[in-house]
CSV table of C-alpha atoms in Angstrom, one decimal:
chain,number,residue,atom,x,y,z
A,1,MET,CA,1.4,-8.7,-36.8
A,2,LEU,CA,4.3,-6.5,-38.0
A,3,THR,CA,2.8,-6.8,-41.6
A,4,ILE,CA,-0.7,-5.5,-40.3
A,5,ALA,CA,0.9,-2.8,-38.6
A,6,VAL,CA,3.0,-1.5,-41.2
A,7,LEU,CA,-0.1,-2.1,-43.7
A,8,LEU,CA,-2.3,0.2,-41.5
A,9,ARG,CA,0.5,2.9,-41.1
A,10,PHE,CA,0.8,2.6,-44.9
A,11,MET,CA,-3.0,3.1,-45.5
A,12,ASP,CA,-3.1,5.9,-43.0
A,13,SER,CA,-0.6,7.9,-44.6
A,14,PHE,CA,-1.9,7.3,-48.1
A,15,MET,CA,-5.3,9.2,-46.9
A,16,ILE,CA,-3.7,11.9,-44.9
A,17,TYR,CA,-5.9,14.9,-45.1
A,18,THR,CA,-5.7,16.9,-41.5
A,19,GLU,CA,-2.2,17.9,-41.8
A,20,PRO,CA,-1.3,19.6,-44.7
A,21,ILE,CA,-5.0,21.0,-44.7
A,22,VAL,CA,-4.3,22.9,-41.5
A,23,LEU,CA,-0.7,23.5,-41.9
A,24,THR,CA,-0.7,24.8,-45.3
A,25,GLY,CA,-4.3,24.4,-46.8
A,26,GLY,CA,-2.8,22.7,-50.0
A,27,GLY,CA,-0.2,25.7,-50.8
A,28,PRO,CA,1.9,27.2,-51.5
A,29,GLY,CA,0.6,26.8,-55.1
A,30,ASN,CA,-0.4,23.2,-55.2
A,31,ALA,CA,2.8,21.8,-53.6
A,32,THR,CA,0.8,20.1,-50.7
A,33,THR,CA,-2.3,19.4,-52.4
A,34,LEU,CA,-2.7,15.7,-52.1
A,35,LEU,CA,-5.2,13.8,-53.6
A,36,SER,CA,-7.4,13.8,-50.5
A,37,ILE,CA,-7.5,17.7,-50.6
A,38,ASP,CA,-8.0,18.0,-54.4
A,39,LEU,CA,-10.7,15.6,-54.1
A,40,VAL,CA,-12.8,17.7,-51.4
A,41,LYS,CA,-11.7,20.6,-53.2
A,42,VAL,CA,-13.3,19.4,-56.2
A,43,ALA,CA,-16.4,18.2,-54.4
A,44,LEU,CA,-17.2,20.6,-52.1
A,45,GLY,CA,-15.4,23.6,-53.4
A,46,GLN,CA,-16.3,23.7,-56.7
A,47,PHE,CA,-19.3,21.1,-56.8
A,48,ASP,CA,-18.5,19.4,-59.7
A,49,LEU,CA,-20.2,16.1,-58.1
A,50,GLY,CA,-19.8,13.7,-61.5
A,51,PRO,CA,-16.2,14.5,-61.4
A,52,ALA,CA,-15.5,14.0,-58.0
A,53,ALA,CA,-17.6,10.6,-57.9
A,54,ALA,CA,-15.2,9.3,-60.5
A,55,MET,CA,-12.3,10.6,-58.6
A,56,SER,CA,-13.2,8.9,-55.4
A,57,LEU,CA,-13.7,5.5,-56.8
A,58,VAL,CA,-10.2,6.0,-58.7
A,59,TYR,CA,-8.7,7.2,-55.7
A,60,PHE,CA,-10.4,4.1,-53.7
A,61,LEU,CA,-9.0,1.5,-56.4
A,62,ILE,CA,-5.5,3.1,-55.8
A,63,VAL,CA,-5.2,2.8,-52.6
A,64,LEU,CA,-7.1,-0.9,-52.4
A,65,LEU,CA,-4.3,-2.0,-55.3
A,66,LEU,CA,-1.4,-0.7,-53.6
A,67,SER,CA,-2.3,-2.5,-50.2
A,68,TRP,CA,-3.0,-5.5,-51.8
A,69,ILE,CA,0.2,-5.7,-53.5
A,70,PHE,CA,1.8,-4.6,-50.4
A,71,TYR,CA,-0.2,-7.1,-48.5
A,72,THR,CA,0.4,-10.1,-51.1
A,73,VAL,CA,4.4,-9.4,-51.1
A,74,MET,CA,4.9,-9.3,-47.2
A,75,THR,CA,2.8,-12.2,-46.8
A,76,LYS,CA,4.4,-14.2,-49.4
A,77,ASP,CA,6.8,-16.3,-47.1
A,78,GLU,CA,5.1,-16.4,-44.1
A,79,ALA,CA,2.2,-18.8,-44.6
A,80,THR,CA,0.3,-17.7,-41.6
A,81,THR,CA,-2.2,-15.2,-41.1
B,1,MET,CA,27.4,1.5,-22.9
B,2,ARG,CA,24.9,0.0,-20.6
B,3,ARG,CA,25.0,2.9,-18.6
B,4,PHE,CA,23.7,5.2,-20.9
B,5,ALA,CA,20.9,2.7,-22.1
B,6,TRP,CA,18.1,5.0,-20.2
B,7,MET,CA,19.2,7.7,-22.6
B,8,VAL,CA,17.4,6.2,-25.4
B,9,PRO,CA,13.9,6.4,-23.9
B,10,ALA,CA,14.5,9.5,-22.3
B,11,LEU,CA,15.6,11.2,-25.5
B,12,TYR,CA,12.4,9.8,-27.4
B,13,ILE,CA,10.3,10.8,-24.7
B,14,ALA,CA,11.6,14.2,-24.7
B,15,PHE,CA,11.4,14.1,-28.3
B,16,VAL,CA,7.8,13.7,-28.1
B,17,LEU,CA,6.8,15.4,-25.2
B,18,VAL,CA,8.5,18.8,-26.6
B,19,PRO,CA,5.6,19.7,-29.1
B,20,ILE,CA,3.1,19.3,-26.3
B,21,TYR,CA,5.4,21.5,-24.0
B,22,TRP,CA,5.5,24.6,-26.5
B,23,LEU,CA,1.7,24.1,-27.2
B,24,LEU,CA,0.9,24.7,-23.4
B,25,ASN,CA,3.6,27.2,-23.5
B,26,MET,CA,2.4,29.1,-26.5
B,27,SER,CA,-1.4,29.1,-24.8
B,28,PHE,CA,-0.2,31.2,-21.8
B,29,LYS,CA,1.7,33.7,-23.7
B,30,ASN,CA,-0.3,36.5,-25.8
B,31,THR,CA,0.1,36.9,-29.4
B,32,ASN,CA,3.1,39.6,-29.1
B,33,GLU,CA,5.0,37.8,-26.9
B,34,ILE,CA,4.6,34.2,-29.6
B,35,LEU,CA,5.5,36.3,-32.8
B,36,GLY,CA,7.9,39.2,-31.3
B,37,SER,CA,10.2,36.6,-29.3
B,38,PHE,CA,11.8,33.5,-28.9
B,39,THR,CA,11.0,32.6,-25.0
B,40,LEU,CA,11.0,29.2,-23.4
B,41,PHE,CA,8.5,30.1,-20.7
B,42,PRO,CA,5.9,32.9,-20.9
B,43,ARG,CA,7.3,36.0,-19.9
B,44,VAL,CA,4.0,37.7,-19.1
B,45,PHE,CA,1.8,34.8,-17.9
B,46,THR,CA,-1.7,35.2,-19.6
B,47,LEU,CA,-4.7,33.1,-19.2
B,48,GLU,CA,-6.8,35.3,-21.5
B,49,ASN,CA,-6.7,32.4,-24.2
B,50,TYR,CA,-8.4,30.0,-22.0
B,51,VAL,CA,-11.1,32.7,-20.8
B,52,LYS,CA,-11.9,33.2,-24.4
B,53,ILE,CA,-12.3,29.7,-25.0
B,54,PHE,CA,-14.5,29.1,-21.6
B,55,THR,CA,-16.8,31.9,-22.4
B,56,ASP,CA,-17.1,32.5,-26.3
B,57,PRO,CA,-19.9,30.0,-27.2
B,58,THR,CA,-18.3,29.7,-30.6
B,59,TRP,CA,-15.4,28.3,-29.0
B,60,TYR,CA,-16.8,26.2,-26.4
B,61,GLY,CA,-19.6,25.1,-28.7
B,62,GLY,CA,-17.2,23.4,-30.7
B,63,TYR,CA,-16.2,21.1,-28.0
B,64,VAL,CA,-19.7,20.2,-26.9
B,65,ASN,CA,-20.6,19.3,-30.6
B,66,SER,CA,-17.2,17.2,-30.6
B,67,LEU,CA,-18.0,15.5,-27.7
B,68,LYS,CA,-21.6,14.9,-28.7
B,69,TYR,CA,-20.8,13.0,-31.8
B,70,VAL,CA,-17.8,11.4,-30.3
B,71,LEU,CA,-19.7,9.7,-27.7
B,72,MET,CA,-22.5,8.4,-29.8
B,73,ASN,CA,-20.0,7.1,-32.1
B,74,THR,CA,-18.1,5.4,-29.6
B,75,ALA,CA,-21.2,3.8,-28.0
B,76,LEU,CA,-22.9,2.7,-31.6
B,77,SER,CA,-19.3,1.2,-32.6
B,78,VAL,CA,-18.9,-0.6,-29.4
B,79,VAL,CA,-22.8,-1.9,-29.4
B,80,VAL,CA,-22.6,-3.1,-33.2
B,81,ALA,CA,-19.0,-4.2,-32.9
B,82,LEU,CA,-19.6,-6.8,-29.9
B,83,PRO,CA,-22.2,-9.3,-31.3
B,84,ALA,CA,-20.1,-9.2,-34.8
B,85,ALA,CA,-16.6,-9.9,-32.8
B,86,TYR,CA,-18.4,-12.4,-30.7
B,87,ALA,CA,-19.2,-14.3,-34.2
B,88,PHE,CA,-15.7,-14.0,-35.6
B,89,SER,CA,-14.2,-15.2,-32.6
B,90,ARG,CA,-16.6,-18.4,-32.1
B,91,TYR,CA,-17.9,-19.7,-35.3
B,92,ARG,CA,-16.6,-20.7,-38.5
B,93,PHE,CA,-18.9,-20.1,-41.5
B,94,LEU,CA,-18.6,-19.4,-45.0
B,95,GLY,CA,-16.1,-16.9,-45.9
B,96,ASP,CA,-15.2,-15.6,-42.5
B,97,LYS,CA,-12.2,-14.8,-43.0
B,98,HIS,CA,-12.7,-13.2,-46.2
B,99,LEU,CA,-15.3,-11.2,-44.3
B,100,PHE,CA,-13.2,-10.5,-41.7
B,101,PHE,CA,-10.7,-9.0,-44.0
B,102,TRP,CA,-12.9,-7.0,-46.0
B,103,LEU,CA,-13.6,-5.2,-42.6
B,104,LEU,CA,-9.8,-4.2,-42.7
B,105,THR,CA,-10.7,-3.0,-46.1
B,106,ASN,CA,-13.0,-0.3,-45.1
B,107,ARG,CA,-10.2,1.1,-42.9
B,108,MET,CA,-8.6,1.0,-46.2
B,109,ALA,CA,-11.1,3.6,-47.7
B,110,PRO,CA,-9.7,7.0,-47.5
B,111,PRO,CA,-12.3,9.6,-46.0
B,112,ALA,CA,-12.2,11.5,-48.6
B,113,VAL,CA,-13.6,9.2,-50.8
B,114,PHE,CA,-16.6,8.9,-48.4
B,115,ALA,CA,-17.0,12.5,-47.7
B,116,LEU,CA,-19.2,13.5,-51.1
B,117,PRO,CA,-21.4,10.6,-50.9
B,118,PHE,CA,-22.1,11.0,-47.4
B,119,PHE,CA,-22.5,14.5,-47.9
B,120,GLN,CA,-25.3,14.3,-50.6
B,121,LEU,CA,-27.0,11.6,-48.7
B,122,TYR,CA,-27.2,13.2,-45.4
B,123,SER,CA,-28.4,16.6,-47.3
B,124,ALA,CA,-31.3,14.7,-49.0
B,125,ILE,CA,-32.6,12.9,-45.7
B,126,HIS,CA,-31.8,16.1,-43.7
B,127,LEU,CA,-29.3,14.6,-41.4
B,128,PHE,CA,-26.6,17.4,-42.5
B,129,ASP,CA,-25.2,19.3,-39.6
B,130,THR,CA,-26.4,17.2,-37.1
B,131,PRO,CA,-24.2,15.4,-34.7
B,132,PHE,CA,-25.7,12.0,-35.8
B,133,ALA,CA,-24.3,12.4,-39.4
B,134,VAL,CA,-20.7,12.5,-38.3
B,135,ALA,CA,-21.6,9.9,-35.5
B,136,LEU,CA,-22.9,7.5,-38.4
B,137,ALA,CA,-20.1,8.3,-40.9
B,138,HIS,CA,-17.2,7.8,-38.6
B,139,CYS,CA,-18.8,4.1,-37.9
B,140,LEU,CA,-17.3,3.5,-41.3
B,141,PHE,CA,-13.8,3.1,-40.0
B,142,ASN,CA,-14.4,2.7,-36.1
B,143,ILE,CA,-16.5,-0.3,-36.6
B,144,PRO,CA,-14.1,-2.5,-38.5
B,145,LEU,CA,-11.6,-1.1,-35.8
B,146,ALA,CA,-13.7,-2.3,-32.9
B,147,VAL,CA,-14.4,-5.6,-34.4
B,148,TRP,CA,-10.7,-6.4,-34.8
B,149,ILE,CA,-9.7,-5.3,-31.4
B,150,LEU,CA,-12.4,-7.1,-29.7
B,151,GLU,CA,-12.1,-10.4,-31.5
B,152,GLY,CA,-8.6,-10.3,-30.5
B,153,PHE,CA,-9.6,-10.0,-26.7
B,154,MET,CA,-12.7,-12.8,-27.6
B,155,SER,CA,-10.4,-15.0,-28.8
B,156,GLY,CA,-8.3,-15.1,-25.6
B,157,VAL,CA,-11.3,-16.4,-23.6
B,158,PRO,CA,-11.5,-20.4,-23.9
B,159,LYS,CA,-14.3,-21.4,-25.6
B,160,GLU,CA,-14.7,-23.8,-22.7
B,161,LEU,CA,-16.3,-20.9,-20.7
B,162,ASP,CA,-19.2,-20.4,-23.3
B,163,GLU,CA,-19.7,-24.6,-23.4
B,164,THR,CA,-20.0,-24.4,-19.6
B,165,ALA,CA,-22.4,-21.6,-19.5
B,166,PHE,CA,-24.8,-23.7,-22.0
B,167,VAL,CA,-24.5,-26.6,-20.1
B,168,ASP,CA,-25.6,-24.9,-16.8
B,169,GLY,CA,-28.1,-23.9,-18.8
B,170,TYR,CA,-27.9,-20.0,-19.5
B,171,PRO,CA,-29.8,-18.7,-22.1
B,172,PHE,CA,-27.7,-17.3,-24.9
B,173,TRP,CA,-28.1,-13.3,-24.3
B,174,ARG,CA,-28.2,-13.8,-20.7
B,175,PHE,CA,-24.9,-15.4,-20.5
B,176,PHE,CA,-23.7,-13.1,-23.0
B,177,LEU,CA,-24.5,-10.0,-21.2
B,178,ARG,CA,-24.0,-11.5,-17.5
B,179,ILE,CA,-20.5,-13.5,-18.3
B,180,PHE,CA,-19.1,-12.9,-21.4
B,181,VAL,CA,-19.3,-8.8,-21.2
B,182,PRO,CA,-17.7,-8.8,-17.6
B,183,THR,CA,-15.0,-11.3,-18.7
B,184,ILE,CA,-13.5,-9.0,-21.8
B,185,ALA,CA,-14.4,-5.6,-19.8
B,186,ALA,CA,-10.8,-4.4,-20.3
B,187,GLY,CA,-11.0,-5.1,-24.1
B,188,ILE,CA,-14.1,-3.5,-24.3
B,189,GLY,CA,-12.6,-0.2,-22.4
B,190,VAL,CA,-9.7,-0.4,-24.9
B,191,THR,CA,-11.8,-0.6,-27.9
B,192,ALA,CA,-14.1,2.5,-26.7
B,193,PHE,CA,-10.8,4.2,-26.3
B,194,PHE,CA,-9.4,3.8,-30.2
B,195,CYS,CA,-12.9,4.7,-31.3
B,196,PHE,CA,-13.1,7.5,-29.0
B,197,MET,CA,-9.4,8.8,-30.0
B,198,PHE,CA,-10.0,8.3,-34.1
B,199,SER,CA,-13.5,10.0,-34.0
B,200,TRP,CA,-12.0,12.7,-31.7
B,201,VAL,CA,-8.8,13.4,-34.3
B,202,GLU,CA,-11.0,12.9,-37.3
B,203,LEU,CA,-11.2,16.3,-39.5
B,204,LEU,CA,-12.3,15.9,-42.9
B,205,LEU,CA,-15.7,14.0,-42.4
B,206,ALA,CA,-16.5,16.0,-39.4
B,207,LYS,CA,-15.8,19.3,-41.3
B,208,THR,CA,-17.8,18.3,-44.2
B,209,LEU,CA,-20.5,17.2,-42.7
B,210,THR,CA,-21.4,20.0,-40.3
B,211,ALA,CA,-21.9,23.6,-41.1
B,212,VAL,CA,-22.7,26.0,-38.2
B,213,ASP,CA,-24.9,24.1,-35.5
B,214,ALA,CA,-22.9,21.1,-35.1
B,215,LYS,CA,-19.3,22.2,-36.1
B,216,PRO,CA,-16.7,20.4,-34.3
B,217,ILE,CA,-13.8,21.7,-32.4
B,218,ALA,CA,-11.2,21.1,-35.1
B,219,ALA,CA,-13.0,22.8,-37.7
B,220,THR,CA,-13.5,25.7,-35.7
B,221,MET,CA,-9.9,25.9,-35.0
B,222,THR,CA,-9.0,25.6,-38.6
B,223,ARG,CA,-11.4,28.6,-39.4
B,224,THR,CA,-9.9,30.7,-36.8
B,225,ALA,CA,-6.3,30.4,-38.3
B,226,SER,CA,-7.2,31.6,-41.9
B,227,THR,CA,-9.5,34.8,-41.1
B,228,SER,CA,-8.8,36.6,-38.2
B,229,GLY,CA,-4.9,37.1,-38.6
B,230,TYR,CA,-2.8,34.5,-36.4
B,231,GLU,CA,-4.3,34.1,-33.0
B,232,LEU,CA,-1.6,31.8,-32.4
B,233,GLY,CA,-2.3,32.0,-28.5
B,234,LEU,CA,-5.8,31.1,-28.8
B,235,LEU,CA,-5.1,28.4,-31.3
B,236,ALA,CA,-2.4,27.0,-28.8
B,237,ALA,CA,-5.3,26.9,-26.0
B,238,ALA,CA,-7.8,25.4,-27.7
B,239,GLY,CA,-5.2,23.0,-28.9
B,240,SER,CA,-4.4,22.0,-25.5
B,241,LEU,CA,-7.7,21.6,-24.5
B,242,THR,CA,-8.5,18.8,-27.2
B,243,ILE,CA,-5.4,16.8,-25.7
B,244,VAL,CA,-7.5,16.4,-22.3
B,245,PRO,CA,-10.6,14.0,-23.3
B,246,GLY,CA,-8.1,11.8,-24.6
B,247,ALA,CA,-6.0,12.0,-21.7
B,248,PHE,CA,-8.8,11.7,-19.6
B,249,VAL,CA,-10.2,8.1,-21.3
B,250,ILE,CA,-7.0,6.7,-21.8
B,251,TYR,CA,-6.3,7.1,-18.0
B,252,PHE,CA,-9.1,4.6,-17.3
B,253,VAL,CA,-7.2,1.8,-19.7
B,254,ARG,CA,-3.7,2.8,-19.2
B,255,ASN,CA,-3.1,-1.1,-18.1
B,256,TYR,CA,-4.8,-2.7,-20.8
B,257,ILE,CA,-3.8,-0.4,-23.6
B,258,ALA,CA,-0.6,-2.1,-24.7
B,259,LYS,CA,-2.9,-5.4,-25.1
B,260,GLY,CA,-5.2,-3.3,-27.6
B,261,PHE,CA,-2.4,-2.2,-29.5
B,262,ALA,CA,-1.1,-5.9,-29.8
B,263,LEU,CA,-4.6,-7.5,-30.6
B,264,GLY,CA,-5.9,-5.3,-32.6
B,265,ARG,CA,-3.2,-4.3,-34.7
B,266,VAL,CA,-3.9,-0.7,-34.6
């Protein structure tokens, strides 16, 4: 139960978008341009659709991989779930 | 020590409520007072921010648009998730555990990743800038969530209920709609609440998939912050109003929400 809760929080904070875009819009400079913001900028700001699609996939794989590692490490000693 | 134990939750509640109070506080001030001085309560009490929102179509239109796609999405998510959750809770089939976990991975997918494909797809089939586009896009993370919460509630109902009904000669759909759905009505309420909430606060997809006609309130708010200076009072009023629908919905499910948190692993 705790594992899932932590995992969900972990995933949610990895894909954060709303708070930085509303508060700073990615600035000052590039200080708060997170992956999600950068991706939207490339895709819908500059319309570089090919690179943006590639970025999407890599981004997705990063989250998936980290979540998987996280999940396996955290459930290693509890056989349930 | 024990005498001061009540202070822990009290402090926490104060910590959570202060920003909300500040938002309300700001919404009743005019811009000069917000920027000029630090006041704990509005010195010049004004309702002009709220009046502006309720009279300007670009403002209240945002709420209407948001409500449209949120309600559509909630209905869609619950209707689709009900049979799915029933299957996961009652039947054992090949790869059911994996499929169930795969649903969770849909929630892992960052919305930013899907913004681009959705954008192109919906532009191609002329769904772009309609509430349907956002409602369908939000299903991406709401249906898995709904399935997970409903599965928890359904597994709490003993399987004997199903068997008794079938022995009594109920056809499946009659049993499902007449007996099973009312049994887990609380669960459905909680699920609907979570779908409502997540769809309501989601900004990225809602902003990307709309331009003018279906612009949600959150996008309207970000626009105002960047262009016409800082109308902080107006922004605060709009923010206070966005809390209202969620508070309204949570009122109906307030007794079951904790169970939903536990079962849905939200």
